[in-house]
Coordinates of C-alpha atoms and ligand atoms in Angstrom, one line a residue:
M1 CA -27.8 -8.2 97.9
Y2 CA -24.1 -7.7 98.7
R3 CA -22.5 -10.7 100.4
L4 CA -20.3 -8.7 102.8
A5 CA -22.6 -5.8 103.5
G6 CA -21.8 -4.0 106.6
K7 CA -18.6 -6.2 107.4
V8 CA -15.2 -4.9 108.1
A9 CA -12.3 -6.9 106.7
L10 CA -8.6 -6.7 107.6
I11 CA -6.5 -8.1 104.7
T12 CA -2.7 -8.6 105.3
G13 CA -0.5 -8.1 102.3
G14 CA -3.4 -6.4 100.4
N15 CA -1.3 -4.3 98.2
S16 CA -0.7 -6.8 95.4
G17 CA -1.6 -10.3 94.0
I18 CA -4.3 -12.4 95.7
G19 CA -4.6 -9.9 98.6
E20 CA -5.3 -7.0 96.2
A21 CA -7.9 -9.1 94.1
T22 CA -9.5 -10.1 97.4
A23 CA -9.7 -6.4 98.6
L24 CA -11.3 -5.3 95.4
L25 CA -13.9 -8.2 95.6
F26 CA -14.7 -7.8 99.2
A27 CA -15.2 -4.0 98.7
A28 CA -17.5 -4.6 95.7
E29 CA -19.4 -7.0 97.9
G30 CA -20.0 -4.2 100.4
A31 CA -17.2 -4.6 103.1
S32 CA -15.1 -1.8 104.4
V33 CA -11.6 -3.0 103.8
V34 CA -8.3 -2.4 105.5
I35 CA -5.3 -3.5 103.7
T36 CA -1.8 -3.8 105.0
G37 CA 1.7 -4.1 103.7
R38 CA 5.2 -2.6 103.6
R39 CA 5.0 -0.9 100.3
V40 CA 3.2 2.3 100.9
A41 CA 2.7 3.6 97.4
A42 CA 1.3 0.2 96.1
G43 CA -1.0 0.0 99.3
K44 CA -2.4 3.5 99.0
A45 CA -3.0 3.0 95.2
V46 CA -5.2 -0.1 95.9
A47 CA -7.1 1.7 98.8
A48 CA -7.6 4.7 96.2
R49 CA -8.9 2.4 93.6
I50 CA -11.5 0.9 95.9
R51 CA -12.6 4.4 97.2
D52 CA -12.7 5.7 93.6
S53 CA -15.2 3.0 92.7
G54 CA -17.4 3.9 95.6
G55 CA -16.0 1.6 98.3
E56 CA -14.6 2.0 101.7
A57 CA -10.8 1.3 102.1
H58 CA -7.9 2.2 104.2
F59 CA -4.2 1.3 103.9
V60 CA -2.0 0.7 106.9
R61 CA 1.8 0.3 106.5
A62 CA 2.8 -2.8 108.5
D63 CA 5.6 -5.3 108.4
H64 CA 3.8 -8.4 109.9
T65 CA 7.1 -9.8 111.2
K66 CA 7.1 -6.9 113.8
P67 CA 4.7 -7.3 116.7
R68 CA 4.1 -3.6 117.0
D69 CA 3.2 -3.2 113.3
C70 CA 0.5 -6.0 113.8
E71 CA -0.9 -4.2 116.9
R72 CA -0.9 -0.9 114.9
A73 CA -2.8 -2.5 112.0
V74 CA -5.6 -3.9 114.3
A75 CA -5.7 -0.6 116.2
A76 CA -6.0 1.5 113.0
T77 CA -8.7 -0.8 111.6
L78 CA -10.7 -0.3 114.9
E79 CA -10.1 3.4 114.8
R80 CA -11.3 3.8 111.3
F81 CA -14.3 1.3 111.1
G82 CA -15.0 0.5 114.8
R83 CA -15.0 -3.4 114.5
I84 CA -13.5 -6.3 112.7
D85 CA -15.5 -9.2 111.2
I86 CA -13.1 -10.8 108.8
L87 CA -9.4 -11.4 108.9
F88 CA -7.6 -12.6 105.8
N89 CA -4.0 -13.7 106.8
N90 CA -2.7 -13.4 103.2
A91 CA 0.9 -11.9 103.5
G92 CA 3.5 -14.5 102.8
I93 CA 6.8 -15.0 101.0
V94 CA 7.9 -17.9 98.6
T95 CA 11.3 -19.4 99.5
S96 CA 13.1 -22.4 98.0
G97 CA 15.8 -24.8 99.2
T98 CA 16.2 -28.3 100.6
A99 CA 17.0 -29.2 104.1
E100 CA 20.6 -28.9 103.3
S101 CA 20.7 -25.9 101.0
V102 CA 18.3 -23.6 102.8
S103 CA 20.1 -20.9 104.9
E104 CA 19.4 -20.0 108.5
E105 CA 18.2 -16.6 107.4
N106 CA 15.7 -17.9 104.7
W107 CA 14.3 -20.5 107.0
S108 CA 13.7 -17.9 109.9
R109 CA 12.3 -15.2 107.7
T110 CA 9.8 -17.7 106.1
L111 CA 8.6 -18.9 109.3
A112 CA 8.5 -15.4 110.9
L113 CA 6.0 -14.2 108.2
N114 CA 4.3 -17.3 106.9
V115 CA 3.7 -18.9 110.3
T116 CA 4.3 -16.5 113.3
A117 CA 2.6 -13.5 111.8
V118 CA -0.5 -15.7 111.0
W119 CA -0.8 -16.7 114.8
R120 CA 0.0 -13.2 116.0
M121 CA -2.6 -11.5 113.9
S122 CA -5.2 -14.1 114.7
R123 CA -4.3 -13.6 118.5
L124 CA -4.8 -10.0 118.1
V125 CA -8.1 -10.0 116.1
L126 CA -10.0 -13.0 117.9
P127 CA -11.1 -10.7 120.8
Q128 CA -12.5 -8.3 118.1
L129 CA -14.4 -11.1 116.3
R130 CA -15.8 -12.2 119.5
A131 CA -16.8 -8.5 120.4
A132 CA -18.5 -8.4 116.9
G133 CA -20.6 -11.5 118.0
G134 CA -18.7 -14.0 115.8
G135 CA -16.6 -13.7 112.8
V136 CA -14.2 -15.4 110.2
I137 CA -10.6 -16.0 109.7
V138 CA -9.3 -17.1 106.2
N139 CA -5.7 -18.1 106.0
N140 CA -3.8 -18.2 102.8
A141 CA -2.0 -21.5 102.7
S142 CA -1.1 -23.3 99.5
D143 CA -1.6 -26.6 97.7
W144 CA 2.0 -27.3 99.1
A145 CA 0.2 -27.3 102.6
V146 CA -1.0 -30.8 101.7
V147 CA 1.6 -32.4 99.3
G148 CA 5.4 -32.3 99.6
A149 CA 7.2 -29.8 97.4
P150 CA 10.6 -30.4 95.8
D151 CA 13.2 -27.8 96.6
A152 CA 10.8 -25.7 98.7
L153 CA 11.3 -27.0 102.2
P154 CA 10.9 -23.8 104.2
Y155 CA 7.8 -22.7 102.2
A156 CA 6.1 -26.1 102.3
A157 CA 6.8 -26.5 106.0
S158 CA 5.3 -23.0 106.7
K159 CA 2.2 -23.7 104.8
G160 CA 1.8 -27.1 106.5
A161 CA 1.8 -25.2 109.9
V162 CA -0.8 -22.9 108.4
A163 CA -3.0 -25.8 107.7
Q164 CA -2.6 -27.1 111.1
M165 CA -3.2 -23.7 112.8
T166 CA -6.4 -23.5 110.8
R167 CA -7.7 -26.8 111.9
S168 CA -6.7 -26.3 115.4
M169 CA -8.1 -22.7 115.8
A170 CA -11.4 -23.8 114.1
L171 CA -11.7 -26.3 117.0
D172 CA -10.8 -23.8 119.7
H173 CA -13.3 -21.2 118.5
A174 CA -16.1 -23.1 116.7
A175 CA -18.5 -22.7 119.8
E176 CA -17.8 -19.0 119.8
G177 CA -19.2 -18.5 116.3
I178 CA -15.8 -17.9 114.9
R179 CA -15.0 -19.9 111.6
V180 CA -11.5 -20.6 110.6
N181 CA -10.6 -21.9 107.1
A182 CA -7.8 -21.7 104.7
V183 CA -7.6 -21.2 100.9
C184 CA -5.1 -23.4 99.3
P185 CA -4.1 -21.8 95.9
G186 CA -2.0 -23.7 93.3
D187 CA 0.2 -21.7 90.8
T188 CA -1.5 -18.4 90.7
W189 CA 0.0 -15.6 88.4
V190 CA 0.8 -12.4 90.4
Q191 CA 2.7 -9.4 88.7
R192 CA 5.4 -9.5 91.4
W193 CA 6.8 -12.8 89.9
S194 CA 8.1 -10.6 87.1
E195 CA 9.8 -8.2 89.2
E196 CA 13.6 -8.3 89.8
G197 CA 14.5 -9.5 93.2
Y198 CA 11.1 -11.0 94.1
F199 CA 12.3 -14.5 94.5
P200 CA 15.0 -14.6 97.0
D201 CA 16.6 -17.6 95.4
G202 CA 15.4 -17.3 91.7
D203 CA 15.1 -15.2 88.8
P204 CA 11.9 -13.2 87.7
V205 CA 9.6 -15.0 85.2
T206 CA 7.3 -13.5 82.5
R207 CA 3.7 -14.5 82.3
E208 CA 4.3 -16.6 79.3
E209 CA 7.2 -18.5 81.0
A210 CA 4.9 -19.1 84.0
M211 CA 2.2 -20.3 81.8
R212 CA 4.5 -22.7 80.0
A213 CA 5.5 -24.2 83.5
S214 CA 2.0 -24.5 84.7
E215 CA 0.8 -26.1 81.2
A216 CA 3.4 -28.8 81.8
H217 CA 2.3 -30.1 85.2
I218 CA -1.2 -28.8 86.0
P219 CA -4.2 -30.9 85.0
M220 CA -6.2 -27.8 83.9
R221 CA -3.0 -26.8 81.9
R222 CA -2.9 -23.3 83.2
F223 CA -2.2 -21.3 86.2
A224 CA -5.0 -19.5 88.2
E225 CA -5.7 -15.7 88.0
A226 CA -5.7 -14.0 91.4
E227 CA -9.4 -13.3 91.0
E228 CA -10.2 -17.0 90.9
I229 CA -8.4 -17.3 94.4
A230 CA -10.3 -14.3 95.6
R231 CA -13.6 -15.8 94.9
A232 CA -12.8 -18.9 97.0
V233 CA -11.8 -16.5 99.8
L234 CA -15.2 -14.6 99.5
F235 CA -16.9 -17.9 99.8
L236 CA -15.1 -18.7 103.0
A237 CA -15.5 -15.2 104.4
S238 CA -19.2 -15.0 103.5
P239 CA -22.4 -16.5 105.2
E240 CA -22.6 -18.8 102.1
S241 CA -20.1 -21.0 104.0
S242 CA -21.9 -20.6 107.4
Y243 CA -21.3 -24.3 108.3
V244 CA -17.8 -24.6 107.1
T245 CA -14.9 -24.5 109.5
G246 CA -11.4 -26.1 109.8
H247 CA -11.5 -26.6 106.0
L248 CA -8.6 -26.4 103.5
L249 CA -10.2 -25.3 100.2
L250 CA -7.9 -26.4 97.3
V251 CA -8.1 -24.1 94.3
D252 CA -5.3 -25.7 92.4
G253 CA -6.6 -26.7 88.9
G254 CA -6.6 -30.3 90.0
N255 CA -2.9 -30.4 90.9
T256 CA -3.4 -32.3 94.2
A257 CA -6.0 -34.5 92.8
R258 CA -3.8 -37.3 91.7
Ligands
LIG301 P1 2.3 -11.1 96.4 O1 3.9 -11.1 96.6 O2 1.7 -10.3 95.4 O3 1.6 -11.0 97.8 C1 2.2 -11.2 99.1 C2 1.8 -10.0 99.9 O4 2.4 -10.1 101.1 C3 2.3 -8.6 99.2 O5 1.3 -7.6 99.4 C4 3.5 -8.3 100.1 O6 3.7 -6.8 100.2 C5 3.0 -8.8 101.4 N1 4.2 -8.9 102.3 C6 5.4 -9.7 102.2 N2 6.1 -9.5 103.2 C7 5.5 -8.8 104.1 C8 5.7 -8.4 105.4 N3 6.8 -8.8 106.0 N4 4.8 -7.8 106.1 C9 3.6 -7.4 105.4 N5 3.3 -7.8 104.2 C10 4.2 -8.5 103.5 O7 2.0 -12.7 96.1 P2 0.7 -13.6 96.3 O8 0.9 -14.8 95.4 O9 -0.6 -12.8 96.0 O10 0.8 -14.1 97.8 C11 -0.2 -14.0 98.7 C12 -0.3 -15.3 99.5 O11 -0.7 -16.3 98.6 C13 1.0 -15.7 100.1 O12 0.7 -16.1 101.4 C14 1.4 -17.0 99.1 O13 2.1 -17.9 100.1 C15 0.0 -17.5 98.8 N6 0.1 -18.3 97.7 C16 0.4 -17.9 96.5 C17 0.5 -18.7 95.4 C18 0.8 -18.2 94.0 O14 1.0 -19.1 93.2 N7 0.9 -17.0 93.8 C19 0.2 -20.1 95.5 C20 -0.1 -20.6 96.8 C21 -0.2 -19.6 97.9

């Protein structure tokens, strides 16, 4: 009945946006969910919402640019639920800039989270997936993993690296029953876009402003809701995609179809 019954899922950056929507959906589909993030109140609130609706959830404070925090997140998941079947490498930041304008600091912190943390968490979780008799990694890339992006060099470079890690890890672990895929969202409204200071190099935007921008360039004339991305992640994490590995699943309203 439930697509993830009996499974344990670890979701990085699960305290808002696409990670939060995925945590809620996975829990509704029967998974025990561990969410991580730096913002304790937000993370605890998501875990409490899941538990209040009858699910199993636990929040672990973790900054995934720190190796010790990554180790702690994996250890806490095992302590709480005894196994890991699914890793959703979701935590990421958006940064802008060209080759000339991007600062050393923004370049380094983008790669530290969007690339290195994906590798680090995968390395820590792979033995657990093997121990569980097989498992799934889903990486959150972007439509900008497959096409160039103006004024977003560090972000596009980082997501291109996620795409190649996805394909390469899929090959390395296919024979072990471990599938590795990526979801590639296009513009997806998340509440934090409207928060002061969220974009390191830009102003916050309202939902209406974001929709106007998406209407102008997306074939489907709207941005995605986080739940629409979560449903694609569920497909990649569930047995419904049992013969899918090394795939980049574009969920972008047609943005990269032209
Ligand atoms: P979001 O800001 O709501 O989610 C990002 C999550 O990562 C948050 O929970 C945040 O707390 C967490 N995070 C940030 N830095 C962290 C760190 N150092 N350690 C641990 N956690 C950290 O935004 P979102 O759009 O839901 O982003 C989720 C993923 O989706 C990102 O990888 C992003 O690149 C990707 N994505 C988003 C869009 C979009 O339009 N929203 C499009 C393509 C890809």
